[in-house]
GROMACS .gro file of C-alpha atoms in nm:
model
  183
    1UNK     CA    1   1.326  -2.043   2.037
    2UNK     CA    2   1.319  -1.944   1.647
    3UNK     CA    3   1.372  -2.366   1.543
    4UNK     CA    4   1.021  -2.372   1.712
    5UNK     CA    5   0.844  -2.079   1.548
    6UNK     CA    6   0.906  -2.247   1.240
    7UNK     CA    7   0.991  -1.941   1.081
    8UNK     CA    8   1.001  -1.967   0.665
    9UNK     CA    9   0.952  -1.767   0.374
   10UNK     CA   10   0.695  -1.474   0.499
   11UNK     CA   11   0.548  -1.722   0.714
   12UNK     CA   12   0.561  -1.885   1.096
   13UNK     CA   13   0.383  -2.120   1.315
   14UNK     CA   14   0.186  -1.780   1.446
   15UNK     CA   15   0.028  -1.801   1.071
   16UNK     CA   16  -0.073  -2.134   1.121
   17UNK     CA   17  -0.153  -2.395   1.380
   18UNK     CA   18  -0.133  -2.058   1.687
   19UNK     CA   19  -0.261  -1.806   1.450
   20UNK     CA   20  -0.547  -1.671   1.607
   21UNK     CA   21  -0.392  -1.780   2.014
   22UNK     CA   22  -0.066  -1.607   2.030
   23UNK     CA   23   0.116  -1.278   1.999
   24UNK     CA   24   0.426  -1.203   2.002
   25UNK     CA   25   0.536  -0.901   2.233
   26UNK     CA   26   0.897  -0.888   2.207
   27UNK     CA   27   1.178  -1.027   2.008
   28UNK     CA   28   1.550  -1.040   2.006
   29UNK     CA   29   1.768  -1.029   1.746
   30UNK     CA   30   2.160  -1.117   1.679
   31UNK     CA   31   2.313  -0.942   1.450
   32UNK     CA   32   2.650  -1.026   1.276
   33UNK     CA   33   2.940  -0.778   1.353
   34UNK     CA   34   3.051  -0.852   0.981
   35UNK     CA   35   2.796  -0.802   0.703
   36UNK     CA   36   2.735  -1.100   0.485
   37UNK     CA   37   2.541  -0.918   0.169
   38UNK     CA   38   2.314  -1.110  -0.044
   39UNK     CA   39   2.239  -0.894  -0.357
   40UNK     CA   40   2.077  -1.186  -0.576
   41UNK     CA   41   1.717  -1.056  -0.561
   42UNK     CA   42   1.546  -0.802  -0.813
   43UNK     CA   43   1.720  -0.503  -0.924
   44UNK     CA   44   1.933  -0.442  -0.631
   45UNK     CA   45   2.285  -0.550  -0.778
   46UNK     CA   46   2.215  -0.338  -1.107
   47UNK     CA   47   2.110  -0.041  -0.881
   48UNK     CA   48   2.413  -0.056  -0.692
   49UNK     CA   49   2.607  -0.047  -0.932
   50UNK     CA   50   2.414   0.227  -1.155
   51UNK     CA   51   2.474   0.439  -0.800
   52UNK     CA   52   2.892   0.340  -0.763
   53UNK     CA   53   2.892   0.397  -0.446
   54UNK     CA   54   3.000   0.087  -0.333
   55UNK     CA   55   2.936  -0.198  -0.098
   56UNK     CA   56   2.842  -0.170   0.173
   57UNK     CA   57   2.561  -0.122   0.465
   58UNK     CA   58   2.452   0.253   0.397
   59UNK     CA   59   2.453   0.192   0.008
   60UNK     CA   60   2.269  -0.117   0.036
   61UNK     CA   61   1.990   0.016   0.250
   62UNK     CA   62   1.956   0.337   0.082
   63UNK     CA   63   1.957   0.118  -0.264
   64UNK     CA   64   1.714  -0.086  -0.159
   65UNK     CA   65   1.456   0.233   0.020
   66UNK     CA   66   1.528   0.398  -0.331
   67UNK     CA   67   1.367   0.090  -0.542
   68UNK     CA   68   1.117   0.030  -0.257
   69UNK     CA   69   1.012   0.408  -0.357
   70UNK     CA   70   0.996   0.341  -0.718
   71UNK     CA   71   0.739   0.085  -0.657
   72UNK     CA   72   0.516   0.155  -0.380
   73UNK     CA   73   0.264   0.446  -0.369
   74UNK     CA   74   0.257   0.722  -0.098
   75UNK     CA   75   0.016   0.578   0.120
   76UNK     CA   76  -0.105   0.968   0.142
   77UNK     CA   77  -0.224   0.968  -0.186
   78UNK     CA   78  -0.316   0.632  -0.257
   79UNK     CA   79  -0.432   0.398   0.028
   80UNK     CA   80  -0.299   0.037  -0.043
   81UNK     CA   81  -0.247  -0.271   0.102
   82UNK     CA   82   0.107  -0.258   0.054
   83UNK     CA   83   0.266  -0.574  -0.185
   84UNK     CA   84  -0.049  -0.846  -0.116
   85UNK     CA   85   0.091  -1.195  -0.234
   86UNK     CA   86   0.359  -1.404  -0.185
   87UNK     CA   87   0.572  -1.511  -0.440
   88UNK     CA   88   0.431  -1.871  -0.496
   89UNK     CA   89   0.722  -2.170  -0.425
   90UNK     CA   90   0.634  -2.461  -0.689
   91UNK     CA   91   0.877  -2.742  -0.778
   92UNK     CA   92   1.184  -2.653  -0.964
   93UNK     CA   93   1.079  -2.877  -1.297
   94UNK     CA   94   0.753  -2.722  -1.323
   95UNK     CA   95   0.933  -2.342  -1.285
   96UNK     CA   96   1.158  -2.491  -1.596
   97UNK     CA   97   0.834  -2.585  -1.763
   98UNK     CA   98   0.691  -2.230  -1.723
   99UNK     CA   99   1.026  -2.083  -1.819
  100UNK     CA  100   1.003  -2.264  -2.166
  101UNK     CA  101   0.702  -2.096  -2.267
  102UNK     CA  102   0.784  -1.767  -2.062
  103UNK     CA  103   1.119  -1.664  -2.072
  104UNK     CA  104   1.095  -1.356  -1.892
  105UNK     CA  105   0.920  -1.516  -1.602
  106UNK     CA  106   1.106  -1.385  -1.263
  107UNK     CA  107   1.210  -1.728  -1.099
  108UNK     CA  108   1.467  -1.744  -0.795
  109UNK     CA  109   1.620  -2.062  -0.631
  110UNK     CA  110   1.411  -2.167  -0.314
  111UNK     CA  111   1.611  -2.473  -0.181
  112UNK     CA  112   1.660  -2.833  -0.317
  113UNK     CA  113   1.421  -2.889  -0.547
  114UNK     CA  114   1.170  -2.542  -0.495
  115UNK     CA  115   1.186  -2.222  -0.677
  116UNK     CA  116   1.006  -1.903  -0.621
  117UNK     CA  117   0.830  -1.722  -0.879
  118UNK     CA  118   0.753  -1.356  -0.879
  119UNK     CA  119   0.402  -1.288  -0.808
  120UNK     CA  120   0.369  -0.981  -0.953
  121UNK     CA  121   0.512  -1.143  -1.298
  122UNK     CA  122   0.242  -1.329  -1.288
  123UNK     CA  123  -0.007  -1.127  -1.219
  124UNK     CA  124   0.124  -0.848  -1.488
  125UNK     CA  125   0.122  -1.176  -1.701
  126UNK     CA  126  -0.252  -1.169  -1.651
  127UNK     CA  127  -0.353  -0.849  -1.760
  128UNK     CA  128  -0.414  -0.707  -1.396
  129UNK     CA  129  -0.134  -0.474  -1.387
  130UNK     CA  130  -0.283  -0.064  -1.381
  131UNK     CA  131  -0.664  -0.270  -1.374
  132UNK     CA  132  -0.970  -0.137  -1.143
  133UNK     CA  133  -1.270  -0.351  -0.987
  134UNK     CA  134  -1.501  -0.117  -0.868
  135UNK     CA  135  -1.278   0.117  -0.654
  136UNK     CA  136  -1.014  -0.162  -0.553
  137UNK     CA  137  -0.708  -0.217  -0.842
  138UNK     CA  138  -0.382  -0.295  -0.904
  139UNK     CA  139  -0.078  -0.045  -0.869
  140UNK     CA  140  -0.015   0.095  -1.226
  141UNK     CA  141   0.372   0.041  -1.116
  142UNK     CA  142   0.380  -0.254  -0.914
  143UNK     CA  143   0.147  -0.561  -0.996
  144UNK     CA  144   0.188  -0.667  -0.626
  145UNK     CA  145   0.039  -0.380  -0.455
  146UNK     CA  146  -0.340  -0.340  -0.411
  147UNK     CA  147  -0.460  -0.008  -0.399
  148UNK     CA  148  -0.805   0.181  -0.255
  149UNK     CA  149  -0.906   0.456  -0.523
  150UNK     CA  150  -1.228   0.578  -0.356
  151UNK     CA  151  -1.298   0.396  -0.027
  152UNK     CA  152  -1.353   0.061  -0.138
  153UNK     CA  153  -1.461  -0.147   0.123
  154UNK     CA  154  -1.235  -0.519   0.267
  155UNK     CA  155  -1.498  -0.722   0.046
  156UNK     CA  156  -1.394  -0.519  -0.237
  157UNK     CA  157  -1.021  -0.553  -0.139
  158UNK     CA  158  -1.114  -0.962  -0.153
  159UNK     CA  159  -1.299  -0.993  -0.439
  160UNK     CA  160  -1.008  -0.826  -0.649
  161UNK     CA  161  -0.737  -1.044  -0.484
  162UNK     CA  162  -1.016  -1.368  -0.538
  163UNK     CA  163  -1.002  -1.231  -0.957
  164UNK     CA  164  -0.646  -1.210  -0.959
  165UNK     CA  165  -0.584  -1.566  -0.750
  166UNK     CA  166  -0.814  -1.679  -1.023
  167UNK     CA  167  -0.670  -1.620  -1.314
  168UNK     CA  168  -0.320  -1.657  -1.186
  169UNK     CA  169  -0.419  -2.020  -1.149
  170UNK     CA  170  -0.635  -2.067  -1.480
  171UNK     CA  171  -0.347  -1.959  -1.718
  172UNK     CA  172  -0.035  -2.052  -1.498
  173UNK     CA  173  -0.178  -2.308  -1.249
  174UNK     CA  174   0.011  -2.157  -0.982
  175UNK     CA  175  -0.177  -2.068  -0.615
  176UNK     CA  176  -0.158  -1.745  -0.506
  177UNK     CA  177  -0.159  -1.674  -0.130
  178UNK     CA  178  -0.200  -1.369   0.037
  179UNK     CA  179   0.090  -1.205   0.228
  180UNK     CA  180  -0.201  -1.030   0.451
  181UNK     CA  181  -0.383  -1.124   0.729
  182UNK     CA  182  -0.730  -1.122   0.606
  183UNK     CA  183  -0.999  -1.240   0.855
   0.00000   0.00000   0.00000
């Protein structure tokens, strides 16, 4: 049952304590008959209402493929590990704390007590944002995505991700973790 899998913010029990034993070959979902929208994340109530089109299920998901596009590279022309971190969940005085001294800091409610900070904020915060390390960098467009531009190797991959973790922590000391599997 899903109270079991423990299932969280981009993570499970299959990440953790049966990571590495388990595998999960089917899954079943159950889906509302009535949508309940929840448009309180990014740029997706601006967008939708930049397009007018109106609420509902088509206009959402095309809204949301549309900034998805903006954001990620064509995997065609430049490989990438997709968006690489999670946004870190700290307490919700310490997110006030940061906000002081950085307004503009992306910070979303994450239950009683937690809030979620954007990642890629942070990272952009850094410097890293458009930055190569041998041939593994950041997206020019999207701090969060880690991109290959000439076959750079997995230990290249986790030596830029190390950097970034790095100095994420030294200036905001906030822990990145990777959204990836990496073995």
């Amino acid at each position: 049952p899903a109270s079991r899998c423990r299932f969280a913010y981009r993570d499970s029990i299959f990440k953790n304590e049966w990571k590495n034993r388990y595998f999960i070959t089917a899954v079943v979902f159950k889906l509302d008959k009535h949508p309940r929208f929840v448009l309180g994340y990014g740029s997706l109530c601006s967008e939708l209402d930049k397009k007018g089109a109106g609420l509902s299920l088509e206009s959402v998901r095309e809204t949301i493929m549309d900034i998805r596009r903006s954001k990620l590279p064509d995997t065609d022309l430049l490989p990438n590990a997709g968006s690489f971190f999670k946004n870190p969940v700290v307490g919700a005085d310490y997110a006030e704390e940061l906000r002081k001294t950085y307004p503009d800091l992306s910070v979303y409610p994450a239950g009683e007590g937690r809030a979620k900070l954007g990642a890629g904020w942070l990272i952009e915060a850094c410097g890293w944002k458009g930055k190569t390390l041998g041939r593994a960098g950041v997206y020019e467009r999207q701090a969060l995505i880690l991109v290959n531009r000439d076959d750079a190797t997995g230990a290249e991959i986790a030596r830029l991700a190390n950097e970034i973790k790095k100095s994420v922590f030294m200036k905001f000391k906030v822990k990145l973790e990777p959204e990836v599997y990496i073995e």
